[in-house]
Coordinates of N, CA, C and O and ligand atoms in Angstrom, one line a residue:
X1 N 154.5 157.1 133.2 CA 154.6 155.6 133.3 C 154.0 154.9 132.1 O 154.4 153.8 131.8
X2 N 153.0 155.5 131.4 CA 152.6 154.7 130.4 C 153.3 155.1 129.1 O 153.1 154.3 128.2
X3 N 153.9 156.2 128.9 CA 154.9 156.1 128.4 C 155.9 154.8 128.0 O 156.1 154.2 126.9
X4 N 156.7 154.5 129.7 CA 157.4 154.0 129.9 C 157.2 152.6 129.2 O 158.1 152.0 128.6
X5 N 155.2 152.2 129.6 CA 155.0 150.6 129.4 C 155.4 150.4 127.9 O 156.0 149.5 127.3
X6 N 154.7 151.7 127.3 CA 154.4 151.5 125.8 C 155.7 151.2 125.1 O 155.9 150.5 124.1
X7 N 156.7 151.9 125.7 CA 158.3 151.6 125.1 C 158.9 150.5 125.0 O 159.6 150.1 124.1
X8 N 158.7 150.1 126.4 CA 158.9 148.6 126.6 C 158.2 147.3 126.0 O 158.8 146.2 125.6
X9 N 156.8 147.5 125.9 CA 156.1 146.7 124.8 C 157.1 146.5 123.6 O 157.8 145.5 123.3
X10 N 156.9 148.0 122.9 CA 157.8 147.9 121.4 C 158.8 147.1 121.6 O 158.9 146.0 120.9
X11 N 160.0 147.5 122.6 CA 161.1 146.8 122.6 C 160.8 145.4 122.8 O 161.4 144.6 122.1
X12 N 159.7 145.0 123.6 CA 160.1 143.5 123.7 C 159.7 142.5 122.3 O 160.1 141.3 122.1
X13 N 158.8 143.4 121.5 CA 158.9 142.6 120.2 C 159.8 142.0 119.7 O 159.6 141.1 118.9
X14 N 161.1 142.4 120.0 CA 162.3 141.9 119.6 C 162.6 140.7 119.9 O 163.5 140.1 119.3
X15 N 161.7 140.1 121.0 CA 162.3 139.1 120.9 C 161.7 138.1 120.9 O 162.2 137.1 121.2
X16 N 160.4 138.1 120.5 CA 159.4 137.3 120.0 C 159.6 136.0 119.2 O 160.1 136.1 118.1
X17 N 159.4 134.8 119.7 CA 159.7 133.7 118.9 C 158.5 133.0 118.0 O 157.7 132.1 118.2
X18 N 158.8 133.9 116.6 CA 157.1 134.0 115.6 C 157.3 133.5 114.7 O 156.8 134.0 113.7
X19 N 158.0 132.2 114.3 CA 158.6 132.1 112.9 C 157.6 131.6 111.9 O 157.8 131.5 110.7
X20 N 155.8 131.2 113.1 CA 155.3 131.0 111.9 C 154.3 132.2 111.2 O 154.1 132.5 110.0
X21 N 153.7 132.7 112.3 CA 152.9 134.2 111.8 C 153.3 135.1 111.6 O 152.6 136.0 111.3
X22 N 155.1 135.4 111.7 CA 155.7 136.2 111.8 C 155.2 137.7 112.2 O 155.5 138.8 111.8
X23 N 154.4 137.1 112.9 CA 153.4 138.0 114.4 C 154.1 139.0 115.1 O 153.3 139.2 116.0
X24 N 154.9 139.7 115.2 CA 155.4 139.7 116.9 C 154.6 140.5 117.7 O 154.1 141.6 117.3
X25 N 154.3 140.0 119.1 CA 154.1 140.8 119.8 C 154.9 141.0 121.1 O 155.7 140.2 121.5
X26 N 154.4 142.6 121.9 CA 155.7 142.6 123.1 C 154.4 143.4 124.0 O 153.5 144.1 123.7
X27 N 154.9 142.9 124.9 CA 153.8 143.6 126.2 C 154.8 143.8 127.6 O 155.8 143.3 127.9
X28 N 154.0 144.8 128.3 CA 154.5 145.5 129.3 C 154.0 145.4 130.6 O 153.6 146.5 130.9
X29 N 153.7 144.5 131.7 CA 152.8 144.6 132.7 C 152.9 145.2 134.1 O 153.6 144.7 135.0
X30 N 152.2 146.2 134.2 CA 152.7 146.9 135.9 C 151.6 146.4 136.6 O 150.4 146.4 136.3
X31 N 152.2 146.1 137.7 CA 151.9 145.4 138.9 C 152.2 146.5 140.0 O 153.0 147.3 140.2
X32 N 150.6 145.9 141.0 CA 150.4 147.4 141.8 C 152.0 147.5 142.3 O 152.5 148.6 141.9
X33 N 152.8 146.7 143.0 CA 153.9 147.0 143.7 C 154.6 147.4 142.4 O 155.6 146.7 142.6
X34 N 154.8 147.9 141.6 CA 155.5 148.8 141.1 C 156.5 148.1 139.7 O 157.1 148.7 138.9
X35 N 156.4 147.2 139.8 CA 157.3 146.1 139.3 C 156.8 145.9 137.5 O 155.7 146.2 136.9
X36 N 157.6 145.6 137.2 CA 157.1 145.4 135.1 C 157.8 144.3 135.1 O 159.0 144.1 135.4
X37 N 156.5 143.2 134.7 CA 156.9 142.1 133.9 C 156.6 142.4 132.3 O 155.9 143.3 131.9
X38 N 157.7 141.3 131.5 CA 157.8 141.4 130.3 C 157.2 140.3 129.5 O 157.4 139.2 130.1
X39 N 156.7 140.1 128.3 CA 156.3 139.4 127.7 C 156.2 139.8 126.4 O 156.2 140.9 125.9
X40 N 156.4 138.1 125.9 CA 156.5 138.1 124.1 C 156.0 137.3 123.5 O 156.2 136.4 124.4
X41 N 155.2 136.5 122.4 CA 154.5 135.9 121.9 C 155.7 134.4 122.2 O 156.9 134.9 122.6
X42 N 155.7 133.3 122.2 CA 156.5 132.1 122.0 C 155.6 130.7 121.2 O 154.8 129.9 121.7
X43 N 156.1 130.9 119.6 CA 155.2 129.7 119.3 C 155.4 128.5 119.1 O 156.2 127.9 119.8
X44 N 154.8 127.9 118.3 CA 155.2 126.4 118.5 C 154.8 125.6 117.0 O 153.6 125.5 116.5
X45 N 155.3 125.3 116.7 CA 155.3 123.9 115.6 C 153.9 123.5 115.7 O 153.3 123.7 114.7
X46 N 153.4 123.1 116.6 CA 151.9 122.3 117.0 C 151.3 123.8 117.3 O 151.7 124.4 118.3
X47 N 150.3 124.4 116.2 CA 150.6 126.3 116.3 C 149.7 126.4 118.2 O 149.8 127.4 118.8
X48 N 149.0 125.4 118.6 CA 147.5 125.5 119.4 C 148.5 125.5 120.7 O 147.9 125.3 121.7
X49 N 149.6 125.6 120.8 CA 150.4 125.6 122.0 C 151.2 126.9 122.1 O 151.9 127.2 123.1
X50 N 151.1 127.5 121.3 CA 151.8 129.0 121.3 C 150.9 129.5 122.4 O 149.7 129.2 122.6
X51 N 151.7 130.6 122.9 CA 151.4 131.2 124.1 C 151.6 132.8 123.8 O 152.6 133.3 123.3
X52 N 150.6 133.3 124.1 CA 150.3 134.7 123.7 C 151.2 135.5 125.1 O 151.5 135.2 126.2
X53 N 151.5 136.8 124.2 CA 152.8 137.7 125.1 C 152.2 138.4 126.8 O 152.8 138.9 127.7
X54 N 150.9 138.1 126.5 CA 150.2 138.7 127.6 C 150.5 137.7 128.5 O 151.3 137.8 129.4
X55 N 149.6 136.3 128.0 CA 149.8 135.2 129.3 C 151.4 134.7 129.6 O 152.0 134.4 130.7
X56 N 151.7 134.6 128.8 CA 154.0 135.4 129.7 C 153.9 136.0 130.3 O 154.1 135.6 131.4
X57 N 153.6 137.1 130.2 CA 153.8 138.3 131.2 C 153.1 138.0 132.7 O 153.6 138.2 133.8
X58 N 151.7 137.4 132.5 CA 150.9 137.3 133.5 C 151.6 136.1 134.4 O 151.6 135.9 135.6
X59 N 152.3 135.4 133.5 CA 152.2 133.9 133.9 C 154.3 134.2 135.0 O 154.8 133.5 135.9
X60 N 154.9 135.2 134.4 CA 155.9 135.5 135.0 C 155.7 136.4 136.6 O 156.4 136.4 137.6
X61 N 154.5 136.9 136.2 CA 154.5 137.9 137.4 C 153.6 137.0 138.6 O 154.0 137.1 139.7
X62 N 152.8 136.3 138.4 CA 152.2 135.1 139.5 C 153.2 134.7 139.9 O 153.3 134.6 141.1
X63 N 154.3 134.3 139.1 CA 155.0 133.3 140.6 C 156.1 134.1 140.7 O 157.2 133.5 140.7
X64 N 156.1 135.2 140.7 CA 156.6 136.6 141.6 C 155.8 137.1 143.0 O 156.1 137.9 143.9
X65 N 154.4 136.1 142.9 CA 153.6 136.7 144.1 C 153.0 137.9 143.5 O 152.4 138.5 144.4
X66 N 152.8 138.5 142.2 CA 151.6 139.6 142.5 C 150.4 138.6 141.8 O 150.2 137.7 141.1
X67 N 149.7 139.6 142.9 CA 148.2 139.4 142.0 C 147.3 140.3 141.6 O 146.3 139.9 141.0
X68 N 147.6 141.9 141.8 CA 146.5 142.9 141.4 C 147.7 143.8 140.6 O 148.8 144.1 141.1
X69 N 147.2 144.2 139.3 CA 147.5 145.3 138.6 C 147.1 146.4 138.2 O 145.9 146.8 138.2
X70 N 148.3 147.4 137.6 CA 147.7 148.7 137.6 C 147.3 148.8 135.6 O 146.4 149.3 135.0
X71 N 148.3 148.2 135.1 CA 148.0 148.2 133.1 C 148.7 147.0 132.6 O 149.2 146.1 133.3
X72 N 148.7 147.0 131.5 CA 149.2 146.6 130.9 C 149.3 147.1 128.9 O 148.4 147.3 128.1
X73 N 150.4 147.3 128.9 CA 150.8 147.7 127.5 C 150.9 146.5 126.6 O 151.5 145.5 127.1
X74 N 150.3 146.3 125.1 CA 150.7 145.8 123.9 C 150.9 146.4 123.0 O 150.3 147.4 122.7
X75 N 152.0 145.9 122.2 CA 152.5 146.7 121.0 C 152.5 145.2 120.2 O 152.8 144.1 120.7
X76 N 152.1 145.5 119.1 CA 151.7 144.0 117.9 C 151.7 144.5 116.6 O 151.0 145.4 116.2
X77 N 152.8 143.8 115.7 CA 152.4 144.2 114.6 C 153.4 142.6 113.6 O 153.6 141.5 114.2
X78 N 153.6 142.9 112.6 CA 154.1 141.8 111.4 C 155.1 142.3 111.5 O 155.5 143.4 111.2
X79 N 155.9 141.2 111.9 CA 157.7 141.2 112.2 C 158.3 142.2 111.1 O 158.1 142.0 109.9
X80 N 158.9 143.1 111.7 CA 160.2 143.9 110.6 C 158.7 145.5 110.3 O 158.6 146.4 109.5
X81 N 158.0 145.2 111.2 CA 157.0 146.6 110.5 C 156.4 147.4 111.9 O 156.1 147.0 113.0
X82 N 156.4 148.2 111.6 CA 156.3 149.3 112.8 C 154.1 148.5 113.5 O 153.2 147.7 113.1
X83 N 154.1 149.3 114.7 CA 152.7 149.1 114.9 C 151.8 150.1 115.1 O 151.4 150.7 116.2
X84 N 151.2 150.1 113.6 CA 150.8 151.0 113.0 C 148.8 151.0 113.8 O 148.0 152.0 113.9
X85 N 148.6 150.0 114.0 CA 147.1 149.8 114.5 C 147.0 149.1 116.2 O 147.8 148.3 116.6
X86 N 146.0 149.6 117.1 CA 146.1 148.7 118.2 C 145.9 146.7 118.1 O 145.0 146.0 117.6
X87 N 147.0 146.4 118.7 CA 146.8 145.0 118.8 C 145.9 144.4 119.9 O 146.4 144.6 121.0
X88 N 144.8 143.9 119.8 CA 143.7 143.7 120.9 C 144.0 142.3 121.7 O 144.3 141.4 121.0
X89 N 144.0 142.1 122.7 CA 144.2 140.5 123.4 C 143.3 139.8 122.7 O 142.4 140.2 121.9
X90 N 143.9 138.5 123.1 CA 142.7 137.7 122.3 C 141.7 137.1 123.2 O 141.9 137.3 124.4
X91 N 140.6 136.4 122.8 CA 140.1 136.0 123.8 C 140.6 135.3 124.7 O 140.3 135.9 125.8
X92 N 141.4 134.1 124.9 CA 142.0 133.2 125.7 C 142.6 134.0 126.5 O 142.5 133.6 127.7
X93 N 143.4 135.4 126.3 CA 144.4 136.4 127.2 C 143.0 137.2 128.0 O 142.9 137.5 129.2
X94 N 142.1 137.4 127.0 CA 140.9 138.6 127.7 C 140.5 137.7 129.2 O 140.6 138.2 130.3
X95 N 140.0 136.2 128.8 CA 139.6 135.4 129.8 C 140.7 135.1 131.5 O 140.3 135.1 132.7
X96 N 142.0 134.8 130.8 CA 143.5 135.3 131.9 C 143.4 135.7 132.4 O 143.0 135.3 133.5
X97 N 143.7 137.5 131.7 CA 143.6 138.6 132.2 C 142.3 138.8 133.3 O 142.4 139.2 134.4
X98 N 141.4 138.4 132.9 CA 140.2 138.7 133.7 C 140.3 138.1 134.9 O 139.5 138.5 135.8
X99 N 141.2 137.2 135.2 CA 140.7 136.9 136.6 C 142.1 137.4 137.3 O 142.7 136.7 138.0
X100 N 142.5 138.5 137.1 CA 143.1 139.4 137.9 C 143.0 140.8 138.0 O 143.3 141.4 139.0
X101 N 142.4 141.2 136.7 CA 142.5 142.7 136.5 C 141.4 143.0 137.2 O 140.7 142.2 137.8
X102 N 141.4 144.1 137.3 CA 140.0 144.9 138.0 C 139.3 145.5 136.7 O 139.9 145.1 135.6
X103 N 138.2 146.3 136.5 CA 137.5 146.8 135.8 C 137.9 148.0 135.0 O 137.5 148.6 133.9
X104 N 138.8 148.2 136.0 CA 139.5 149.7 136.0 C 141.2 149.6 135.3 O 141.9 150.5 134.8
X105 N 141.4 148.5 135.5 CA 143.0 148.3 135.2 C 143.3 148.9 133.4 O 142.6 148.7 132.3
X106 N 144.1 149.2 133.5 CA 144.9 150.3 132.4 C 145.0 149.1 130.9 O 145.4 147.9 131.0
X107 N 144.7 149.7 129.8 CA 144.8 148.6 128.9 C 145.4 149.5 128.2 O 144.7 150.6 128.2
X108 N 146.7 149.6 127.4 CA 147.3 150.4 126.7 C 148.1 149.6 125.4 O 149.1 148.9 125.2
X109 N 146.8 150.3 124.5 CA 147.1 149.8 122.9 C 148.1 150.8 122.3 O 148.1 151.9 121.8
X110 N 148.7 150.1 122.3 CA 150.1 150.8 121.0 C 149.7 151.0 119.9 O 149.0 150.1 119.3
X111 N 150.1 152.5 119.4 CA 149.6 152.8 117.8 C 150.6 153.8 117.1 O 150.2 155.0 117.1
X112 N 151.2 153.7 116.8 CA 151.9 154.5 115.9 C 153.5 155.2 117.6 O 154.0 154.8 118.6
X113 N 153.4 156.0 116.9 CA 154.2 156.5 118.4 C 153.6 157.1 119.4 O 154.1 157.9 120.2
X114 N 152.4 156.7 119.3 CA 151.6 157.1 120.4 C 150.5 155.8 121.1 O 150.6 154.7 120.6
X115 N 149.6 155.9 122.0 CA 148.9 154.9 122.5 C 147.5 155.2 122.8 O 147.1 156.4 122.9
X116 N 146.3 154.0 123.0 CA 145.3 154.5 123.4 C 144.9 154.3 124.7 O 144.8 153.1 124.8
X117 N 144.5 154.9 126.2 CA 144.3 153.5 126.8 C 143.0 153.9 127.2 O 142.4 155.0 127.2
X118 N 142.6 152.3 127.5 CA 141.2 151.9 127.8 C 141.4 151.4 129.2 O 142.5 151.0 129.6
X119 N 140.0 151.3 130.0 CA 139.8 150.5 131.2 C 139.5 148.6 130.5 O 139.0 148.3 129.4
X120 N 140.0 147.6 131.4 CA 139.7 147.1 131.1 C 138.2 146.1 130.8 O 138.0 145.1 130.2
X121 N 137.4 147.0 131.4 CA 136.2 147.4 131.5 C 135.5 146.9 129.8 O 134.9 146.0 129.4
X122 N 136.1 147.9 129.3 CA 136.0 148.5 127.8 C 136.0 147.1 126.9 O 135.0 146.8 126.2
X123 N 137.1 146.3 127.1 CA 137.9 145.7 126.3 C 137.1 144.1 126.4 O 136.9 143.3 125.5
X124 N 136.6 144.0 128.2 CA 136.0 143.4 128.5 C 134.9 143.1 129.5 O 135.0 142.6 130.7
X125 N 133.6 143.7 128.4 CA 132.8 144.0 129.8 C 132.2 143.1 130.5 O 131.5 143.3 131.4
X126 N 132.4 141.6 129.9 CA 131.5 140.4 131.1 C 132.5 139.3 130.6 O 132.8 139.2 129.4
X127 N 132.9 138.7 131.5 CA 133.7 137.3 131.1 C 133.2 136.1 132.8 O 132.9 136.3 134.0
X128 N 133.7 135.2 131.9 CA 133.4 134.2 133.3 C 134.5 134.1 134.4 O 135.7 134.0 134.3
X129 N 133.5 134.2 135.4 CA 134.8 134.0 136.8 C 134.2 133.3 137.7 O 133.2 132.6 137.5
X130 N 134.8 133.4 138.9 CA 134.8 133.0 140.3 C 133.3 133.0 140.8 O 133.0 132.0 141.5
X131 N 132.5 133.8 140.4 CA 131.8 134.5 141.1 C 130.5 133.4 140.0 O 129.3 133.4 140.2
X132 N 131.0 132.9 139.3 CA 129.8 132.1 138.2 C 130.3 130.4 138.6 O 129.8 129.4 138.0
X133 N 131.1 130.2 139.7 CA 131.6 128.5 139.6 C 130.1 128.6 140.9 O 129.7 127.6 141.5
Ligands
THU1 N1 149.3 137.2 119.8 C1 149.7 137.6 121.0 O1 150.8 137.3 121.5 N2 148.9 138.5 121.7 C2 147.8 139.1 121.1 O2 147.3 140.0 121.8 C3 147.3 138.7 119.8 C4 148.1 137.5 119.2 C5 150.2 136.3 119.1 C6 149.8 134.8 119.0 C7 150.5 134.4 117.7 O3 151.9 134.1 118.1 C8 150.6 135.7 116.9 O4 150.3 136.7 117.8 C9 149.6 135.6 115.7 O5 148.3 135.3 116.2

C-alpha cells in the first residue's frame, strides 16, 4: 500500500498549479476506510493564498466524511526534476494535519524511487490542539 501512495504522490505532481515556485508538489492520503484522496500544491498571484497539496488532500477528504487516517504520502521536488530529497510539510500543513492524524499515522517521504516513512509522531512531536483551547 505504501508503495501504491508513493506512486500516486509522484503522479499527482503533474498537475500542480506552480507557475510561481515552479514547486510541484503531489500527495497521497489513506484514510482509515480505505479510500485515497489526492492533492497538489494550487497557487496564487497573491503567493500567501496558495494552498499546500497536503491541505487539498485533507480538505477533499473532510467533506467526504473521513476523519481518522492511516498515511499520507509526499513526493516534492522543482517542476520537470525527479524527487531526489524528502519533501517535509510545512508548518501550516504540520498544524492541519495535526488535528486529525494520530501519533502513529504513516508519513511517507518520497526519495528517489524509493521512500522513508516516519510516524507522525516524528515529524511532529507537540503542536497545538483541542486539548490546549
Ligand atoms: N508546498 C506544498 O504543497 N507542500 C509542502 O509540503 C511544501 C511546500 C508547496 C507550496 C508552494 O506552492 C510550493 O510548494 C513552494 O513552497
Amino acid at each position: 500500500m505504501y508503495d501504491k501512495l508513493a506512486k500516486i504522490a509522484l503522479e499527482m505532481r503533474s498537475k500542480a498549479y506552480a507557475p510561481y515556485s515552479h514547486f510541484t508538489v503531489g500527495v497521497a492520503l489513506l484514510a482509515r476506510s480505505g479510500e485515497v484522496y489526492e492533492g497538489t500544491n494550487i497557487e496564487n498571484a497573491s503567493f500567501g493564498a496558495t494552498i499546500c497539496a497536503e491541505r487539498v488532500a485533507i480538505s477533499r477528504a473532510i467533506i467526504e466524511g473521513e476523519n481518522t487516517f492511516e498515511a499520507i504520502a509526499i513526493a516534492g521536488a522543482k517542476e520537470g526534476e525527479e524527487v531526489l530529497k524528502p519533501c517535509y510539510p510545512c508548518g501550516i500543513c504540520v498544524q492541519t494535519l495535526s488535528e486529525f492524524f494520530d501519533a502513529d499515522t504513516k508519513v511517507i517521504l518520497v526519495e528517489g524511487d524509493s521512500y522513508t516513512v516516519r510516524n507522525f509522531s516524528e515529524i511532529a512531536p507537540a503542536t497545538f490542539g483541542k486539548e490546549d483551547l
